[in-house]
Short mmCIF file of C-alpha atoms in Angstrom, two decimals:
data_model
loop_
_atom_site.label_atom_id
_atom_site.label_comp_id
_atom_site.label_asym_id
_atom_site.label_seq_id
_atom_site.Cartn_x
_atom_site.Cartn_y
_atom_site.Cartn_z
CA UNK A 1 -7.37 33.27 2.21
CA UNK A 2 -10.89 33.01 3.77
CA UNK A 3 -11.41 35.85 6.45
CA UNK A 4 -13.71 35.58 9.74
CA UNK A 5 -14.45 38.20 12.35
CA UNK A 6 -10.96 37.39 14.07
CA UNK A 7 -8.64 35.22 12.06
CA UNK A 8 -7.41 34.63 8.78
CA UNK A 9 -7.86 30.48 7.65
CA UNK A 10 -4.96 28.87 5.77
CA UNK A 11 -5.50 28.50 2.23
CA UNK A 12 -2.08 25.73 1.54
CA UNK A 13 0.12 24.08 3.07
CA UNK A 14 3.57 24.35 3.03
CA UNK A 15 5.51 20.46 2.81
CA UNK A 16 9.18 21.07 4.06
CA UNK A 17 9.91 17.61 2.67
CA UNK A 18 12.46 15.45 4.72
CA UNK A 19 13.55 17.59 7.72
CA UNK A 20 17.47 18.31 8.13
CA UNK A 21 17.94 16.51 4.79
CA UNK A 22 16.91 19.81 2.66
CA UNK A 23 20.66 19.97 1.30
CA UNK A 24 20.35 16.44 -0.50
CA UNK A 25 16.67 16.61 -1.50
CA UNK A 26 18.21 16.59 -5.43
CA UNK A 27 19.86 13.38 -4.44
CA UNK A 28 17.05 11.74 -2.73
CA UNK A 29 14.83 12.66 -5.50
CA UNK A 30 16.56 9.87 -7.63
CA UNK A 31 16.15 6.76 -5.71
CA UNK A 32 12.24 8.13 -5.70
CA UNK A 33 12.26 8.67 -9.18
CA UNK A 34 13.57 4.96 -9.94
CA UNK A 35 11.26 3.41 -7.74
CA UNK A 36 8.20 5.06 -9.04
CA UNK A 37 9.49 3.87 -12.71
CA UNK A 38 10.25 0.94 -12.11
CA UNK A 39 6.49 0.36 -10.19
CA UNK A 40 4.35 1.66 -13.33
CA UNK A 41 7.16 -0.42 -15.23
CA UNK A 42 6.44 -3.74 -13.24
CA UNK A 43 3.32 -3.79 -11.99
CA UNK A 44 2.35 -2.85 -16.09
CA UNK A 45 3.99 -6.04 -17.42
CA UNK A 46 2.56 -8.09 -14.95
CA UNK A 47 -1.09 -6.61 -15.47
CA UNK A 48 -0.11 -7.66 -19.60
CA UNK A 49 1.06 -10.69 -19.13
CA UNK A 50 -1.82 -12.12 -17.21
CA UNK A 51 -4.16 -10.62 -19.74
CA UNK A 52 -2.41 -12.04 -23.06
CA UNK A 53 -1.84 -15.30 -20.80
CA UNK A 54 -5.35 -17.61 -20.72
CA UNK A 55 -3.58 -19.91 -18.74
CA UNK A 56 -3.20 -17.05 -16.07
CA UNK A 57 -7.06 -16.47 -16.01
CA UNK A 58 -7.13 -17.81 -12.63
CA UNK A 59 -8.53 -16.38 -9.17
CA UNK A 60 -4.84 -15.75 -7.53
CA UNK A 61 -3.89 -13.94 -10.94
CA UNK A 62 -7.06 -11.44 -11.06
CA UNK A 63 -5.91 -10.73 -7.24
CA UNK A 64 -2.53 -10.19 -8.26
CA UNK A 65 -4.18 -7.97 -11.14
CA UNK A 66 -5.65 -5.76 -8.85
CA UNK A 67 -3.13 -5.69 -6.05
CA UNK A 68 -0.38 -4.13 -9.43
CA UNK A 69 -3.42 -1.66 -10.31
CA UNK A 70 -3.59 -0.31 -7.05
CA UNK A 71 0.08 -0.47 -6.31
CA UNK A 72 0.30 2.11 -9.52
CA UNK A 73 -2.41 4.12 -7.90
CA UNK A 74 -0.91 4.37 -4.27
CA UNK A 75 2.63 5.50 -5.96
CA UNK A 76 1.33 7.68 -8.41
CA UNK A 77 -0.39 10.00 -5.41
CA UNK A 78 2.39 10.49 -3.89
CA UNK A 79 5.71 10.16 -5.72
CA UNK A 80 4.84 12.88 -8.53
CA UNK A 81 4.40 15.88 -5.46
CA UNK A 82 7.35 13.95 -3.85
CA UNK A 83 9.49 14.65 -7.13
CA UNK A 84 8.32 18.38 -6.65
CA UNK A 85 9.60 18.98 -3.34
CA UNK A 86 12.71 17.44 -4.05
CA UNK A 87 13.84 19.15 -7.58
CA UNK A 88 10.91 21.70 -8.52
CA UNK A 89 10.87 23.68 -4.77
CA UNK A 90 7.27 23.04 -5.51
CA UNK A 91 6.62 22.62 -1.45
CA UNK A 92 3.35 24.60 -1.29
CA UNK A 93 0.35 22.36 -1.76
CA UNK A 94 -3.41 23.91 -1.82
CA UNK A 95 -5.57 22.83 1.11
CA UNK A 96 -8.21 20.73 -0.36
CA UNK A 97 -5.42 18.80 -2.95
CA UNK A 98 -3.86 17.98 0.33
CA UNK A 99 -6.97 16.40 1.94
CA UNK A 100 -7.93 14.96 -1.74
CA UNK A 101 -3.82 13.18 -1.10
CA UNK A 102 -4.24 11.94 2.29
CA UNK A 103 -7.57 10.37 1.43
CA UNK A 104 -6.45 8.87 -1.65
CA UNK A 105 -3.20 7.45 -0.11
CA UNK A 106 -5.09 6.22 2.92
CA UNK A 107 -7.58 4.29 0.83
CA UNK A 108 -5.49 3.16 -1.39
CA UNK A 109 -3.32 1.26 1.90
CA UNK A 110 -6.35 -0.11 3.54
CA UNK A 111 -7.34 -1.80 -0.22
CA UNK A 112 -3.56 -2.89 -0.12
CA UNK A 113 -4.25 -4.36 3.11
CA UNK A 114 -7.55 -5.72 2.31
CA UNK A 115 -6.71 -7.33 -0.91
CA UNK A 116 -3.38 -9.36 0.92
CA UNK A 117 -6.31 -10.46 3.12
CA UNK A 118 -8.05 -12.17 -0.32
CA UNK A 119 -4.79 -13.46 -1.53
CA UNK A 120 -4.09 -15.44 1.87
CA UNK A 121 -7.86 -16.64 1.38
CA UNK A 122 -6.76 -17.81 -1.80
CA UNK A 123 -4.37 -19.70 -0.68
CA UNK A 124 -6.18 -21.61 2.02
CA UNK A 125 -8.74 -23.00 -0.53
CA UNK A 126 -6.05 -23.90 -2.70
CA UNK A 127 -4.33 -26.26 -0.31
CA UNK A 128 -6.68 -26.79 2.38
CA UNK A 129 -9.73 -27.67 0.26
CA UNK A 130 -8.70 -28.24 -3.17
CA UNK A 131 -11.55 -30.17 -4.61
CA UNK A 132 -13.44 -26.37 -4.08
CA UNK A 133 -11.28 -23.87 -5.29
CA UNK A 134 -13.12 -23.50 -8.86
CA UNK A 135 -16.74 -23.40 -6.92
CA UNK A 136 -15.62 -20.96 -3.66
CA UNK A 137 -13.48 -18.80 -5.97
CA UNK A 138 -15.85 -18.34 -9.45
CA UNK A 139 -15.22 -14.93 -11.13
CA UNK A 140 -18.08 -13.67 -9.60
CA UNK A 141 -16.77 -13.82 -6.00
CA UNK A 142 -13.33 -12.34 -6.96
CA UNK A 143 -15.27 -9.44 -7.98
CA UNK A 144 -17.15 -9.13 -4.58
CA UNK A 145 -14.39 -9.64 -2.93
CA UNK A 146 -12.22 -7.14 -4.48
CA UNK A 147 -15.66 -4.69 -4.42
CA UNK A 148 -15.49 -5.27 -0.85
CA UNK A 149 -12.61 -4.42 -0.31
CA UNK A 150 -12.97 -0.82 -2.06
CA UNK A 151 -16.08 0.11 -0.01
CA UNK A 152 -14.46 -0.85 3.22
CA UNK A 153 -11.58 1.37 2.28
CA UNK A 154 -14.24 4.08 0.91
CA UNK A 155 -15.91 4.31 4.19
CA UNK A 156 -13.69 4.05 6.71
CA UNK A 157 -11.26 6.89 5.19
CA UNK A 158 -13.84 9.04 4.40
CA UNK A 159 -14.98 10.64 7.20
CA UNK A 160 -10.72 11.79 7.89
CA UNK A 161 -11.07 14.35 5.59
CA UNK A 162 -14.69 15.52 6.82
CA UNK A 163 -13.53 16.12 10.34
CA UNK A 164 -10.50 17.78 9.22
CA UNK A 165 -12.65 19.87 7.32
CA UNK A 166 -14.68 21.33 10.31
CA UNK A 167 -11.26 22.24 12.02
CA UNK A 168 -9.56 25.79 12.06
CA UNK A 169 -6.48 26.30 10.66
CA UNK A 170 -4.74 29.76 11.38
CA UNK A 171 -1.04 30.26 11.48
CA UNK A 172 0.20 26.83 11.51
CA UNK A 173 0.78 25.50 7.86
CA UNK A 174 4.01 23.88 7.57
CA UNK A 175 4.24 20.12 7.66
CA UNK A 176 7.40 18.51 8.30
CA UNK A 177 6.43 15.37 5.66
CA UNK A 178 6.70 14.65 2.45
CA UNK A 179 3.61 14.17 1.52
CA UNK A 180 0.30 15.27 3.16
CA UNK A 181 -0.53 12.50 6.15
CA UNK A 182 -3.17 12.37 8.26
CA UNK A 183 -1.77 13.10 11.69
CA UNK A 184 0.93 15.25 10.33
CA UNK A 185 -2.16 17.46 9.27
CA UNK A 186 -4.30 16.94 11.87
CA UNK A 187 -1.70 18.29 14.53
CA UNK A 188 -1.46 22.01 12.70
CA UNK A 189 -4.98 22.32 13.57
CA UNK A 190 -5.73 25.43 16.23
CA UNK A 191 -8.15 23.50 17.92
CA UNK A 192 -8.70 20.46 19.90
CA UNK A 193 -8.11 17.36 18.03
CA UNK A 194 -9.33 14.49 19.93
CA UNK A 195 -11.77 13.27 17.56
CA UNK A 196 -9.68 12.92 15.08
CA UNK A 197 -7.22 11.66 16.48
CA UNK A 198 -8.90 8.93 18.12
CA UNK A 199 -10.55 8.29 14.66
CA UNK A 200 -7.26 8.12 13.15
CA UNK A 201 -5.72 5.65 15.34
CA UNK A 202 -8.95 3.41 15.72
CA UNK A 203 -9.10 2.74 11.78
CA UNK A 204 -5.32 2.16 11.82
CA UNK A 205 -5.44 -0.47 14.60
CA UNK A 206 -8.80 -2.04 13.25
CA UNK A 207 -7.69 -2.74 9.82
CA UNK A 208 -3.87 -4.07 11.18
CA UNK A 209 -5.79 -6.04 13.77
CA UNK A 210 -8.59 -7.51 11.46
CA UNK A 211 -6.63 -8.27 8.58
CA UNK A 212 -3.30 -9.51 9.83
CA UNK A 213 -5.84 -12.05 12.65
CA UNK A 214 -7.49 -12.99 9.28
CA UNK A 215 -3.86 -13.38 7.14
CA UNK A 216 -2.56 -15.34 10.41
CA UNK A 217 -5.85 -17.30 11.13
CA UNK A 218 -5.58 -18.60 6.84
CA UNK A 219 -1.93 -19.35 7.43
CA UNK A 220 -2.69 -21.38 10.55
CA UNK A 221 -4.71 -23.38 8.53
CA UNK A 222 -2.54 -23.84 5.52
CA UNK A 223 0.40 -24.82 7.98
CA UNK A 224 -1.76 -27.48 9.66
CA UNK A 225 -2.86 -29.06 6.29
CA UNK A 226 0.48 -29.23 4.54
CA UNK A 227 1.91 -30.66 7.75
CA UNK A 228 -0.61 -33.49 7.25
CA UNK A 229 0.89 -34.49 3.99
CA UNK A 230 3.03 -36.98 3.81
CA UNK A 231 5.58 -36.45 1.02
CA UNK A 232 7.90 -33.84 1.79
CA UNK A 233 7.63 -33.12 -2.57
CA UNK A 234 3.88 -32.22 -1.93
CA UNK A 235 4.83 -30.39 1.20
CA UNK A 236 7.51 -28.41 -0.24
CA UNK A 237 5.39 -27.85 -3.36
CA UNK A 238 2.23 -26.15 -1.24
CA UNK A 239 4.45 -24.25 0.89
CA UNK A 240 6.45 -22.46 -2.19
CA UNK A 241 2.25 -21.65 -3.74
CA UNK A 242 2.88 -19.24 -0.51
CA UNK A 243 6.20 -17.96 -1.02
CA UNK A 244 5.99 -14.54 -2.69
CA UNK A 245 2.63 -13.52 -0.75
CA UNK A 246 4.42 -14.24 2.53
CA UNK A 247 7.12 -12.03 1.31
CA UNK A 248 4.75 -9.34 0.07
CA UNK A 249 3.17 -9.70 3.80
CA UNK A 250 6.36 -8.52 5.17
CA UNK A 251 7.29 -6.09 2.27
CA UNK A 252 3.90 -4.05 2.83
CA UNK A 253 3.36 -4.75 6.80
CA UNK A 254 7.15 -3.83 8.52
CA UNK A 255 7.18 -0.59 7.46
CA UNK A 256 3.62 0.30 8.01
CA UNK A 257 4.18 -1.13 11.47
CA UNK A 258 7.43 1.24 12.06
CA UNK A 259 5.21 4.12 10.65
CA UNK A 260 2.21 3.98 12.85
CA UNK A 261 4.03 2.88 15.75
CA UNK A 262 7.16 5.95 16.15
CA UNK A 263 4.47 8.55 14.73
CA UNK A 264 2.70 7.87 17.93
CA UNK A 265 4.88 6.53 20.77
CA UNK A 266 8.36 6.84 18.86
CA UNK A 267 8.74 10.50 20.45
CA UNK A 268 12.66 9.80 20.44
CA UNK A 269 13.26 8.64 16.62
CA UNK A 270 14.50 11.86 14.30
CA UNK A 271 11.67 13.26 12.50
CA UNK A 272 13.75 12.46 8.68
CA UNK A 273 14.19 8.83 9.84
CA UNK A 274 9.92 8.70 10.79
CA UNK A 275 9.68 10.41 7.00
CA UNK A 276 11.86 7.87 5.41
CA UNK A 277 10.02 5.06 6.88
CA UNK A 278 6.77 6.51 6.17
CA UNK A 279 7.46 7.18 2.26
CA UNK A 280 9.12 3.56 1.74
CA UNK A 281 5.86 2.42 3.07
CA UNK A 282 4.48 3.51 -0.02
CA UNK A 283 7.17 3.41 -2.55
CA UNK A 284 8.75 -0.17 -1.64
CA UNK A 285 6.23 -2.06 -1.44
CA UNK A 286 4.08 -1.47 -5.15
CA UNK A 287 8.10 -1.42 -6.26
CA UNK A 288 8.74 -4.60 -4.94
CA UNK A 289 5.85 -6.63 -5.08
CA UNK A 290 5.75 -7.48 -9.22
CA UNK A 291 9.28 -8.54 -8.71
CA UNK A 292 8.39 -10.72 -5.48
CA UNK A 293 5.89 -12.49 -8.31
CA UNK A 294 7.81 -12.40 -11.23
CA UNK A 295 10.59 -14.03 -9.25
CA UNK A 296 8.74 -16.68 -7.10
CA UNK A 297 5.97 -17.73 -9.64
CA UNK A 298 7.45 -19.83 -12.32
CA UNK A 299 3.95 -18.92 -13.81
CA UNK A 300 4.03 -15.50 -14.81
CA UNK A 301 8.30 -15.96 -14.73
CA UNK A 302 7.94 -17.96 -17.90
CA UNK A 303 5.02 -15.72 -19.00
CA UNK A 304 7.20 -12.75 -19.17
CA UNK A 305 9.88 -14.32 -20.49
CA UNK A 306 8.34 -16.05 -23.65
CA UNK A 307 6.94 -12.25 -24.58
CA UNK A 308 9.97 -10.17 -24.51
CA UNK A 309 11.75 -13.25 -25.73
CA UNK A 310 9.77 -15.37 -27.99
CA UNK A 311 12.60 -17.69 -29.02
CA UNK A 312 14.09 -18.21 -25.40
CA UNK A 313 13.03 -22.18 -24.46
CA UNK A 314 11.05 -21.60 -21.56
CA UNK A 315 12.29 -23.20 -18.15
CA UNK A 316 10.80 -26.50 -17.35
CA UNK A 317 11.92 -25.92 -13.15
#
């Protein structure tokens, strides 16, 4: 531990894990274990298929491709130290990994967030002005989009971890999480934490606010434009294009919601059911999603099904 004139500053943190639930950790560890397999398992075959697939080589695929690439990223920081706590007793966790965990989980949420914002963009050139997709959505703006959506993330986290930095931390070191979070950290601090507090919360309601007006604002506008066809077939047809990105909407933005909202005003709701929440948030979602696909896109449905079973006659529905 560093030494000063007075006090001694934590060198690690201690993560108790799910709070009251200690005695079952073993147990819980399997459901965690399944769903970060099955995510690198998922989101992998969908990142293969659209590669071997030239007839995938579309804008809403390379969005999908990168949405499965950082769905692997987001679950691989934090169900390996998850696994840990629950079968290893490994709860201690060195101060800078913990602030190098919280960052990258963090970032990797608000490019999760940003990059369902470029998938409802997507689809509003798609069915509101077809005749442009192919010149509003080359390969080149994919890439600045998706860029775009990295820096934001980037920036906006970065300075979390910098402000933490210039706080004290003496005696306090146990956080009742499972993994290391930002205002679950933040509060051990043995001085004032206004700053980043208000930091905290003002990044959190600015990306919810901005993206979800944006996702809302693109659905709007899809909704007026398929209401103004006039065969239900064409109608029904444009509205199933949105399908499984309205259900990946609601996969990755209910529990976030929960999260953020009973970690600040939810003084009332047990701390294990907060902890639940919050790790679902990022273990359901990159879980779910390559199903959501794989299932509602007939696409990439037949895709995978002609690899792993080249003699199966693929589905003409």
């Amino acid at each position: 531990m560093a030494d000063n004139s007075t006090h001694h500053y934590i060198s690690s943190f201690f993560l108790v894990g799910i709070p009251g639930l200690q005695n079952f950790h073993c147990w819980i560890g399997l459901p965690v274990c399944l769903l970060f397999a099955l995510t690198l398992l998922g989101n992998s075959v969908i990142i293969i298929t659209i590669k071997l697939e030239p007839s995938l080589h579309q804008p809403m695929y390379f969005f999908l491709c990168m949405l499965a690439m950082n769905d692997m990223a987001l679950a691989s920081s934090t169900a390996p130290k998850m696994l840990g706590i629950f079968w290893l007793d490994a709860h201690r966790f060195d101060f800078n990994i913990c602030l190098a965990q919280m960052y990258f989980i963090h970032t990797f949420c608000i490019i999760e967030s940003a990059l369902l914002v470029a998938m409802a963009f997507d689809r509003y050139v798609a069915i509101c002005i077809p005749l442009r997709y192919t010149t509003v959505l080359t390969t080149t703006m994919v890439i600045k989009m998706g860029l775009a959506g990295v820096i934001r993330a980037i920036l906006m986290v970065l300075p979390c971890p910098l402000l933490i930095k210039r706080l004290p931390y003496y005696t306090k070191h146990v956080i009742n999480h499972a993994y290391c979070e930002h205002m679950a950290v933040v509060k051990l601090a043995s001085a004032n934490t206004l700053i980043n507090r208000a930091y905290g919360i003002s990044v959190a309601l600015s990306v919810m606010v901005l993206d979800l007006g944006l996702i809302a604002t693109s659905y709007i506008k899809i909704l007026q434009a398929v209401f103004r066809l006039s065969s239900q077939n064409a109608r029904s047809k444009a509205l199933s294009t949105c399908a499984a990105h309205v259900c990946t909407i609601l996969v990755s933005y209910t529990p976030a919601l929960f999260s953020f909202l009973t970690h600040r005003i939810g003084k009332k709701v047990p701390p294990s059911i907060h902890i639940i929440f919050a790790s679902l948030y990022l273990l359901v979602p990159p879980t779910v999603n390559p199903l959501v696909y794989g299932v509602k896109t007939k696409q990439i449905r037949d895709r995978v099904v002609g690899l792993f079973f080249p003699n199966k006659e693929i589905s003409e529905n």
